[in-house]
Tab-separated table of C-alpha atoms in Angstrom:
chain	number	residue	atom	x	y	z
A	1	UNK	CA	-22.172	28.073	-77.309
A	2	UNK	CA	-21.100	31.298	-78.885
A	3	UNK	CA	-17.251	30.234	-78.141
A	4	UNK	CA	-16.609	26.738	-78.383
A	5	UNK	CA	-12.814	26.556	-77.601
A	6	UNK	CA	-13.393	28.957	-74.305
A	7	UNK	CA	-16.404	26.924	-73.366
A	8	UNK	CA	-13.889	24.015	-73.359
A	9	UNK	CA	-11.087	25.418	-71.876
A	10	UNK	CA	-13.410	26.492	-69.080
A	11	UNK	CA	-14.653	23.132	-68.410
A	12	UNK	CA	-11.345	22.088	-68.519
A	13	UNK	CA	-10.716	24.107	-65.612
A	14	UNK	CA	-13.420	23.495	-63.675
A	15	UNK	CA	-13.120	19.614	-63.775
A	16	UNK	CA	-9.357	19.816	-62.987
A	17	UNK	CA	-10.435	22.010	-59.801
A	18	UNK	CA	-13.008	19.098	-58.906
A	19	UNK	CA	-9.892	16.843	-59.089
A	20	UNK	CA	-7.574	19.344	-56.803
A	21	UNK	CA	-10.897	19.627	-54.719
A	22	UNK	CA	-11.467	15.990	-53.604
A	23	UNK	CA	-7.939	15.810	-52.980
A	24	UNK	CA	-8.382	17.617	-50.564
A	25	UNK	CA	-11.083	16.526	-48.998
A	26	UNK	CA	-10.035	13.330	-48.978
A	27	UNK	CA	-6.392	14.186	-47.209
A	28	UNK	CA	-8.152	16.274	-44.910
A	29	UNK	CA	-10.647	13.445	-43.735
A	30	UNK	CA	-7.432	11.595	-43.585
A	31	UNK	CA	-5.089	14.294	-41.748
A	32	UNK	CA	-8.303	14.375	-39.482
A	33	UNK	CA	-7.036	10.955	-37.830
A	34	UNK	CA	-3.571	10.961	-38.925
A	35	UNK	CA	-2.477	14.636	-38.101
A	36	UNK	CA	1.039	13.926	-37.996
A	37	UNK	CA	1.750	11.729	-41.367
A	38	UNK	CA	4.271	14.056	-42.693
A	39	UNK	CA	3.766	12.920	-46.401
A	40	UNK	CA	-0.044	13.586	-46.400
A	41	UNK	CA	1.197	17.017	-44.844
A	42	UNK	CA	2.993	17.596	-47.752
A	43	UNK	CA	0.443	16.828	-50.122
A	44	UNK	CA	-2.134	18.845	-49.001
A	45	UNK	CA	0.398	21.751	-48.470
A	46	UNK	CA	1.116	21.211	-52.444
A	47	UNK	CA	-2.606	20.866	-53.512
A	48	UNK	CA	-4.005	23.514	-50.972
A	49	UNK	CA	-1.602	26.201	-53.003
A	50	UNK	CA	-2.754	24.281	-56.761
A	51	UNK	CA	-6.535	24.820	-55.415
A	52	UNK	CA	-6.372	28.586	-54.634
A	53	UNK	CA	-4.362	29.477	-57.800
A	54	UNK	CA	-6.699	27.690	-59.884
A	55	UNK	CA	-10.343	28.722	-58.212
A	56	UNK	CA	-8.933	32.601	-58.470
A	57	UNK	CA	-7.886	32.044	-62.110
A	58	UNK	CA	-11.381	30.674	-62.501
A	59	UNK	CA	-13.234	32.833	-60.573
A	60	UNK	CA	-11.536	36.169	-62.244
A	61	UNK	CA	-11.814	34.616	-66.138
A	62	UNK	CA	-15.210	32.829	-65.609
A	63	UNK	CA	-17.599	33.081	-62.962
A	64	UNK	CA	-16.896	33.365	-59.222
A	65	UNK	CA	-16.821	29.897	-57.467
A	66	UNK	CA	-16.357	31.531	-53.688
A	67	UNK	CA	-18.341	34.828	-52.395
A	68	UNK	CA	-14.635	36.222	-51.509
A	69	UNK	CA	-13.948	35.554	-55.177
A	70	UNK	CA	-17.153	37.964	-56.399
A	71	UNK	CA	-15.550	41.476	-56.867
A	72	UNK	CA	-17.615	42.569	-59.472
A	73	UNK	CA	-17.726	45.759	-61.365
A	74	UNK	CA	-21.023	47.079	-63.284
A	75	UNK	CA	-22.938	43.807	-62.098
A	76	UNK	CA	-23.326	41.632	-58.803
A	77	UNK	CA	-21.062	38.309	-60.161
A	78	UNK	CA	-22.213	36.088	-57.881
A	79	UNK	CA	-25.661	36.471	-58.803
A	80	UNK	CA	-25.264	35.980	-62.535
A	81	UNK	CA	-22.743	32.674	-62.102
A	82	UNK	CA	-24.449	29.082	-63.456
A	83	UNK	CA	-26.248	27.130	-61.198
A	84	UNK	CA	-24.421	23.643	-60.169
A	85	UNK	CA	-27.156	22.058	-60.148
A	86	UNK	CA	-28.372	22.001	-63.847
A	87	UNK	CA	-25.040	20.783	-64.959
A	88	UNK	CA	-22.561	21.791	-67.909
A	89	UNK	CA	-22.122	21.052	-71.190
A	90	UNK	CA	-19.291	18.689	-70.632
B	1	UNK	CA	-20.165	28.771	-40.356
B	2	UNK	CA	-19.981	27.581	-43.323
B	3	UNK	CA	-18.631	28.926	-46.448
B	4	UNK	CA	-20.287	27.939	-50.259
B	5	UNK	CA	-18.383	26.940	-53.301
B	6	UNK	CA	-20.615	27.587	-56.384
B	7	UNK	CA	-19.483	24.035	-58.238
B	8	UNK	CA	-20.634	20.493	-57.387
B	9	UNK	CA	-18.187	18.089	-54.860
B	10	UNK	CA	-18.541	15.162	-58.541
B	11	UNK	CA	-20.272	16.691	-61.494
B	12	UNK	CA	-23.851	15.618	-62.895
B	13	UNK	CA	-24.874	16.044	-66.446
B	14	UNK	CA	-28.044	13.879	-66.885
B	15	UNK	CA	-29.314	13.992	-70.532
B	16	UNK	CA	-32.422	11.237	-70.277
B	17	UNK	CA	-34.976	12.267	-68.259
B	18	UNK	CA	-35.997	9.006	-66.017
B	19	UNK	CA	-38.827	9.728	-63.799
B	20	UNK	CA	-38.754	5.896	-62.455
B	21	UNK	CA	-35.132	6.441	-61.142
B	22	UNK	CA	-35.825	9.654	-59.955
B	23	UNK	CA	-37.867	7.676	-57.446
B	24	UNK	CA	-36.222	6.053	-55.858
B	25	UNK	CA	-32.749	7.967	-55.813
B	26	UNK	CA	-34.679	10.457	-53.731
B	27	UNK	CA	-34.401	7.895	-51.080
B	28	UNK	CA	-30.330	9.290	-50.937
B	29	UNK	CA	-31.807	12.652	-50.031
B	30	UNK	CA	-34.460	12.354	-47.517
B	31	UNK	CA	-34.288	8.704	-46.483
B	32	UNK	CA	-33.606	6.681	-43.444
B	33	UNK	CA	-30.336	6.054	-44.657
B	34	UNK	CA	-29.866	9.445	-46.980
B	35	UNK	CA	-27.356	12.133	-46.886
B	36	UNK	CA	-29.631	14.555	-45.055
B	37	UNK	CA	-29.724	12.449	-42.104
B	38	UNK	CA	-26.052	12.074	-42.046
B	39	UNK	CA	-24.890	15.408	-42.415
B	40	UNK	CA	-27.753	16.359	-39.980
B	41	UNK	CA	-26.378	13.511	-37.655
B	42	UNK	CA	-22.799	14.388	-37.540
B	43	UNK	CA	-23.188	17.687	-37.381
B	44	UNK	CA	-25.097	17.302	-34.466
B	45	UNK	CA	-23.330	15.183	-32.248
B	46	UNK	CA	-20.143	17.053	-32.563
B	47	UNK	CA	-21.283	19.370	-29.305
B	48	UNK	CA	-21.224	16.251	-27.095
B	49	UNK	CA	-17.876	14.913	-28.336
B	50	UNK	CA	-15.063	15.656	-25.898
B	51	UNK	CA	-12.196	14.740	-28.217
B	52	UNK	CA	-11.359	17.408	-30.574
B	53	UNK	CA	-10.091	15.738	-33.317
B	54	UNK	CA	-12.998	13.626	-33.423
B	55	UNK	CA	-15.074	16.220	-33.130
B	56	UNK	CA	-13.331	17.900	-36.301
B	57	UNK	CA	-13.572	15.071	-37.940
B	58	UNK	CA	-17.796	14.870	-37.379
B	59	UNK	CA	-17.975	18.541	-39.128
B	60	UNK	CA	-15.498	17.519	-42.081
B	61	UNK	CA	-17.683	14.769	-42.804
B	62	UNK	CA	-21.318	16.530	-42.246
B	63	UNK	CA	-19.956	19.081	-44.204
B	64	UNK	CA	-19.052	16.373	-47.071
B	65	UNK	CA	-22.188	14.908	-46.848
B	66	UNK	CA	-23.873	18.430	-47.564
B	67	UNK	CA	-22.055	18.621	-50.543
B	68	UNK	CA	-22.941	14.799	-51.206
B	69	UNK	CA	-27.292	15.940	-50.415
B	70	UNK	CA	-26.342	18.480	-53.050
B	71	UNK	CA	-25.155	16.208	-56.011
B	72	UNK	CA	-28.543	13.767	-55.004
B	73	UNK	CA	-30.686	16.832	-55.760
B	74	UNK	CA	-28.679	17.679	-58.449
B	75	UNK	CA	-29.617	14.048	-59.721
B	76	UNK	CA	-33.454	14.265	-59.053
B	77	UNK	CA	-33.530	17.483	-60.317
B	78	UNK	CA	-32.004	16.553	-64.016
B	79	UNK	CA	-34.353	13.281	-64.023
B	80	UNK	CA	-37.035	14.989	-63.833
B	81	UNK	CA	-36.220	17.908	-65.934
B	82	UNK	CA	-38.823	18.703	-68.794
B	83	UNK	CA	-40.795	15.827	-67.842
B	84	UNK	CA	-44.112	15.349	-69.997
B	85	UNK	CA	-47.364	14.770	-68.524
B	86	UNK	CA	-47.308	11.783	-70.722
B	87	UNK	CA	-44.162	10.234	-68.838
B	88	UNK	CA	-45.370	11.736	-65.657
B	89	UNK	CA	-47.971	9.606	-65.536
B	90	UNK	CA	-46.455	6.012	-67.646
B	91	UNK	CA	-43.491	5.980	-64.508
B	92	UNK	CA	-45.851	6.208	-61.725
B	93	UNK	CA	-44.651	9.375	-60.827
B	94	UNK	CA	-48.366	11.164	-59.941
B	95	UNK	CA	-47.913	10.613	-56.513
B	96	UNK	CA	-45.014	12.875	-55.910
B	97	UNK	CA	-45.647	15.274	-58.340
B	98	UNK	CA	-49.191	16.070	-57.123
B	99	UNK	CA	-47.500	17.670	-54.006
B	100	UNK	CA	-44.111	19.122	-55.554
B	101	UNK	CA	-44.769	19.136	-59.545
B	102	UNK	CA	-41.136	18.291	-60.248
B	103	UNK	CA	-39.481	20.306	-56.830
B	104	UNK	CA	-37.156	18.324	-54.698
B	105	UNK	CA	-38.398	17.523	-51.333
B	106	UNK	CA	-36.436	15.092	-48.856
B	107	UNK	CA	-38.429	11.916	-48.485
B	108	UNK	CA	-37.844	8.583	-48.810
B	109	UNK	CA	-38.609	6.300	-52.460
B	110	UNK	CA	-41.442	4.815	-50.267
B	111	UNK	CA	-42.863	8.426	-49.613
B	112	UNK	CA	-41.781	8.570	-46.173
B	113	UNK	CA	-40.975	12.436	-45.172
B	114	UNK	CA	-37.556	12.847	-44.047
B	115	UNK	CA	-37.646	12.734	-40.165
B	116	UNK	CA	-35.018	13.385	-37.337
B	117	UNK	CA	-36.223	10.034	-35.934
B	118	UNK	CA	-33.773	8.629	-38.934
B	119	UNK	CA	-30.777	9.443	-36.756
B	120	UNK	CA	-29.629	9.232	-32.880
B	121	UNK	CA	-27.895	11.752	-30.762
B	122	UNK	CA	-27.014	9.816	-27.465
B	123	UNK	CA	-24.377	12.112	-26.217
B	124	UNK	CA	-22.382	9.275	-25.386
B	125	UNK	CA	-19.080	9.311	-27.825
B	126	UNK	CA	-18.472	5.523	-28.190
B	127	UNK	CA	-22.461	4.732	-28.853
B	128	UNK	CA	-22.742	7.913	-31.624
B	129	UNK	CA	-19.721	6.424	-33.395
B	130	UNK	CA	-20.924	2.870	-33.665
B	131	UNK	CA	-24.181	4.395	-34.998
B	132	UNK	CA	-22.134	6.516	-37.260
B	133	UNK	CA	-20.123	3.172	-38.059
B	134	UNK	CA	-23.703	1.459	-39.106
B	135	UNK	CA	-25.012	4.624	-40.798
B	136	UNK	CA	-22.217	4.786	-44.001
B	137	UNK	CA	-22.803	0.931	-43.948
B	138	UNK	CA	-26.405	1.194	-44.860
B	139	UNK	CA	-25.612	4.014	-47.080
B	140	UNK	CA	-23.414	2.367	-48.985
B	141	UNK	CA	-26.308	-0.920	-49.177
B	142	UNK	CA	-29.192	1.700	-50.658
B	143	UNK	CA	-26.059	2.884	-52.853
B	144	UNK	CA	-25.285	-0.849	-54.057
B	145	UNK	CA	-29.155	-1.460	-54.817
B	146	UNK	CA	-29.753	1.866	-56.568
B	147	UNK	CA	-26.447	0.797	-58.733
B	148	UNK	CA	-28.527	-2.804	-59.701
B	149	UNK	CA	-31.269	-0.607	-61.034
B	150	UNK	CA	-29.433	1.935	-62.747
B	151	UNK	CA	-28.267	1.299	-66.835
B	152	UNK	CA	-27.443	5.456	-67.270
B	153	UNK	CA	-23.584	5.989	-67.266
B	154	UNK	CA	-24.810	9.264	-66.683
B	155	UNK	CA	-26.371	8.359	-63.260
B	156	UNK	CA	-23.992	5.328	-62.817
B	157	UNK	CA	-20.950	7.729	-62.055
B	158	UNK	CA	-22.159	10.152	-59.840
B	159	UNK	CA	-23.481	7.184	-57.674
B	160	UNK	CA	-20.897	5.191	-57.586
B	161	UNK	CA	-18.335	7.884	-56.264
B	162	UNK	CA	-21.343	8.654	-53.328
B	163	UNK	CA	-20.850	4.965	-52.375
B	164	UNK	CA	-16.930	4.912	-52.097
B	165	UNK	CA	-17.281	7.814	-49.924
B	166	UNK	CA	-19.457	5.606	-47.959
B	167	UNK	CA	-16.691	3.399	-47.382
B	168	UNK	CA	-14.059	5.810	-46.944
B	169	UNK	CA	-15.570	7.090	-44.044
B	170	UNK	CA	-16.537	4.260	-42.718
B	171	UNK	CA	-12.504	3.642	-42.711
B	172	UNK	CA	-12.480	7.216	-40.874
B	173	UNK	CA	-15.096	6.406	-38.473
B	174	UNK	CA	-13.256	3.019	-37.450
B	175	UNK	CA	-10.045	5.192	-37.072
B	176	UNK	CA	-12.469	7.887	-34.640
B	177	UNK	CA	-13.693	5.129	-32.772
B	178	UNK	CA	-10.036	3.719	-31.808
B	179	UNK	CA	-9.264	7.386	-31.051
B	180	UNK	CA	-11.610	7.698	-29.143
B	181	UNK	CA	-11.046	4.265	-26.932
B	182	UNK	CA	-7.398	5.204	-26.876
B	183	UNK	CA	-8.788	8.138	-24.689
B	184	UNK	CA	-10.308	6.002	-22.571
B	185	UNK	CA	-9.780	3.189	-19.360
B	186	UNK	CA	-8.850	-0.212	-21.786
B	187	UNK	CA	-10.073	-2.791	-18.997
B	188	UNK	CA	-13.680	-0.735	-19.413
B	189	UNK	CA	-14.188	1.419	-22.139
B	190	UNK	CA	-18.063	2.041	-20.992
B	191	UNK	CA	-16.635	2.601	-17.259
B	192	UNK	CA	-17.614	6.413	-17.539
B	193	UNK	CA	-19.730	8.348	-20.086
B	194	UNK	CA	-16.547	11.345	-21.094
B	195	UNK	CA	-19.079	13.738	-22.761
B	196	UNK	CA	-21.040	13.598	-18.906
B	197	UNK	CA	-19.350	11.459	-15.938
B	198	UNK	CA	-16.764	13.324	-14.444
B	199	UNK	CA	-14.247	10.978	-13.047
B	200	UNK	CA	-11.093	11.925	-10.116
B	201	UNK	CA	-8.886	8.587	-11.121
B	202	UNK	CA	-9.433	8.468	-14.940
B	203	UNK	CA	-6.852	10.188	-17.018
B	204	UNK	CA	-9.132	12.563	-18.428
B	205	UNK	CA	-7.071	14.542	-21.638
């Protein structure tokens, strides 16, 4: 609460890489029984490369969202990052 | 293995507790029909399923239905957030919370524990996916009557994308089960069991 316009631009973020996300989940499922459809190739290619930039820009400016993304420095990250499971503040 | 992202598959922000709902959304978690038996089933029947890309296909959807157990509990869990012993009591909710205060514990909104009796592994490829078929059918049912008891937009949402995944993989399923007959002799699909039988003519891939 102590930053309003970060808290925003962080759930920003985070919703946009729950967008990327299920796109991705849903092609895959899809690419699963359709493994040659060369546009849904495409796609994922584009979104798989979206996804990573945005969960590292996320992980390094907020909290870490993968264990690969928890370099930490004085503190274990991964430890102190919000539970999913209570929700935001959306 | 499997590898965690910290962040929920559909976000949940619940800001009315509803201890009445609570009850019988559990039923999603730990229920015949609930996402814990159908990650549990998938991801078990993938061993006796000779087809690889069906096979890949059973562990991307158990692991999408771990993710989907994940955003039920997330669901209980906010429900029955700061509950008072006042409304503990008014929703009928005594029952539960006598053995798990406000915990979440897979049973069913009857009080049925969850059981592996909820799900089938026949090692037999064209049986598991007609189960499998059946199984996001009568998830998306329990979804469709949850959704007639439901007035929160906050729990609305959440459930409604759960039950168009239902269908989606149902689609995916179908597409598995044609796969998998395409694999198969078309004048008897259930000539040979391919996860056991061997068979000399068949064209075995």
């Amino acid at each position: 609460m102590a930053n309003n316009e970060t808290m925003c631009q962080k759930d920003q973020l985070l919703h946009d890489i729950g967008i990327v996300g299920f796109v991705l989940i849903e092609l895959g499922l899809y690419l699963d029984t359709h493994p040659f459809d060369r546009n849904a190739l495409e796609y994922f290619n584009h979104y798989s490369r979206i996804k990573q930039q945005m969960t590292k820009e996320f992980s390094m400016k907020y909290y870490p969202l993968t264990l690969e993304l928890a370099e930490s420095g004085k503190e274990w990250r991964w430890g102190a990052a919000p539970l999913p499971w209570e929700g935001g503040c959306v | 293995m499997w590898n965690y992202e910290n962040r929920l598959e559909f976000p949940v922000n619940i800001k009315e507790p509803n201890a009445k709902l609570a009850q019988v959304i559990i039923s999603q978690y730990g229920g015949p029909d609930g996402e814990m038996g159908a990650s549990m089933r998938y991801l078990s029947q993938r061993y006796s399923m000779p087809y690889k890309e069906v096979a890949g296909l059973l562990t991307d959807i158990g692991t999408e239905e771990l993710a989907h157990l994940e955003i039920v509990a997330a669901i209980v869990h906010q429900l029955t957030r700061n509950l008072s012993m006042e409304e503990i009591e008014k929703s009928g909710f005594a029952p539960y919370y006598v053995d798990h205060t406000v915990g979440v514990w897979p049973q069913s909104a009857g009080g049925f524990p969850f059981s592996a009796s909820q799900f089938q592994v026949t090692g037999d490829p064209i049986t598991d996916l007609t189960e499998d078929l059946a199984a996001e059918q009568k998830a998306r049912t329990t979804y469709d009557n949850i959704l007639r008891l439901i007035k929160d937009p906050d729990v609305c949402e959440p459930i409604k994308f759960l039950r168009m995944r239902e269908v989606v993989h149902f689609q995916r399923f179908g597409e598995a089960l044609r796969i998998t007959q395409d694999h198969l002799d078309s004048r008897n699909f259930y000539a040979f069991n391919p996860a056991f039988d061997r068979c000399e003519d068949c064209d075995d891939k």
